[in-house]
Amino acid sequence: MLDLLKDLWAFMKVRKKFWLAPIIVILLLLGALIVLSQGSAIAPFIYTLF
């Protein structure tokens, strides 16, 4: 996993595509939110967002 992040950072640095960083961070946060809310009491509130 760490190698993937290093490769992504190297790609963004070489290609000057730093605008991808916020998109990747938001996708990771949304993925973590969905994974962590599985079977919890907050799940109904998360589903109303989508």
PDB file of C-alpha atoms in Angstrom:
ATOM      1  CA  MET A   1       0.000   0.000   0.000  1.00  0.00           C
ATOM      2  CA  LEU A   2       2.845   2.357   0.805  1.00  0.00           C
ATOM      3  CA  ASP A   3       4.425   1.669  -2.575  1.00  0.00           C
ATOM      4  CA  LEU A   4       1.191   2.626  -4.286  1.00  0.00           C
ATOM      5  CA  LEU A   5       1.112   5.965  -2.465  1.00  0.00           C
ATOM      6  CA  LYS A   6       4.753   6.617  -3.340  1.00  0.00           C
ATOM      7  CA  ASP A   7       4.052   5.846  -6.991  1.00  0.00           C
ATOM      8  CA  LEU A   8       1.026   8.131  -7.027  1.00  0.00           C
ATOM      9  CA  TRP A   9       3.007  10.960  -5.456  1.00  0.00           C
ATOM     10  CA  ALA A  10       5.862  10.479  -7.931  1.00  0.00           C
ATOM     11  CA  PHE A  11       3.393  10.517 -10.828  1.00  0.00           C
ATOM     12  CA  MET A  12       1.753  13.714  -9.610  1.00  0.00           C
ATOM     13  CA  LYS A  13       5.135  15.352  -9.030  1.00  0.00           C
ATOM     14  CA  VAL A  14       6.555  14.463 -12.444  1.00  0.00           C
ATOM     15  CA  ARG A  15       3.406  15.181 -14.446  1.00  0.00           C
ATOM     16  CA  LYS A  16       2.501  18.322 -12.420  1.00  0.00           C
ATOM     17  CA  LYS A  17      -0.954  16.919 -11.659  1.00  0.00           C
ATOM     18  CA  PHE A  18      -1.285  18.161  -8.101  1.00  0.00           C
ATOM     19  CA  TRP A  19      -4.993  18.803  -8.662  1.00  0.00           C
ATOM     20  CA  LEU A  20      -5.477  15.023  -8.319  1.00  0.00           C
ATOM     21  CA  ALA A  21      -4.449  15.070  -4.643  1.00  0.00           C
ATOM     22  CA  PRO A  22      -7.718  16.530  -3.244  1.00  0.00           C
ATOM     23  CA  ILE A  23      -9.767  14.116  -5.357  1.00  0.00           C
ATOM     24  CA  ILE A  24      -7.793  11.131  -4.061  1.00  0.00           C
ATOM     25  CA  VAL A  25      -8.065  12.327  -0.460  1.00  0.00           C
ATOM     26  CA  ILE A  26     -11.846  12.805  -0.708  1.00  0.00           C
ATOM     27  CA  LEU A  27     -12.288   9.366  -2.274  1.00  0.00           C
ATOM     28  CA  LEU A  28     -10.205   7.777   0.491  1.00  0.00           C
ATOM     29  CA  LEU A  29     -12.199   9.571   3.190  1.00  0.00           C
ATOM     30  CA  LEU A  30     -15.516   8.524   1.667  1.00  0.00           C
ATOM     31  CA  GLY A  31     -14.306   4.932   1.384  1.00  0.00           C
ATOM     32  CA  ALA A  32     -13.167   4.924   5.008  1.00  0.00           C
ATOM     33  CA  LEU A  33     -16.489   6.423   6.099  1.00  0.00           C
ATOM     34  CA  ILE A  34     -18.423   3.701   4.309  1.00  0.00           C
ATOM     35  CA  VAL A  35     -16.223   0.912   5.672  1.00  0.00           C
ATOM     36  CA  LEU A  36     -16.304   2.204   9.241  1.00  0.00           C
ATOM     37  CA  SER A  37     -20.063   2.773   9.247  1.00  0.00           C
ATOM     38  CA  GLN A  38     -20.940  -0.814   8.294  1.00  0.00           C
ATOM     39  CA  GLY A  39     -23.177  -2.211  10.986  1.00  0.00           C
ATOM     40  CA  SER A  40     -22.954   0.802  13.254  1.00  0.00           C
ATOM     41  CA  ALA A  41     -25.637   3.059  14.652  1.00  0.00           C
ATOM     42  CA  ILE A  42     -24.672   5.874  12.288  1.00  0.00           C
ATOM     43  CA  ALA A  43     -25.316   3.819   9.136  1.00  0.00           C
ATOM     44  CA  PRO A  44     -28.858   5.189   8.505  1.00  0.00           C
ATOM     45  CA  PHE A  45     -27.541   8.755   8.666  1.00  0.00           C
ATOM     46  CA  ILE A  46     -24.691   8.014   6.261  1.00  0.00           C
ATOM     47  CA  TYR A  47     -27.076   6.531   3.699  1.00  0.00           C
ATOM     48  CA  THR A  48     -29.210   9.669   3.714  1.00  0.00           C
ATOM     49  CA  LEU A  49     -26.196  11.644   2.461  1.00  0.00           C
ATOM     50  CA  PHE A  50     -26.111   9.623  -0.735  1.00  0.00           C
TER      51      PHE A  50
END
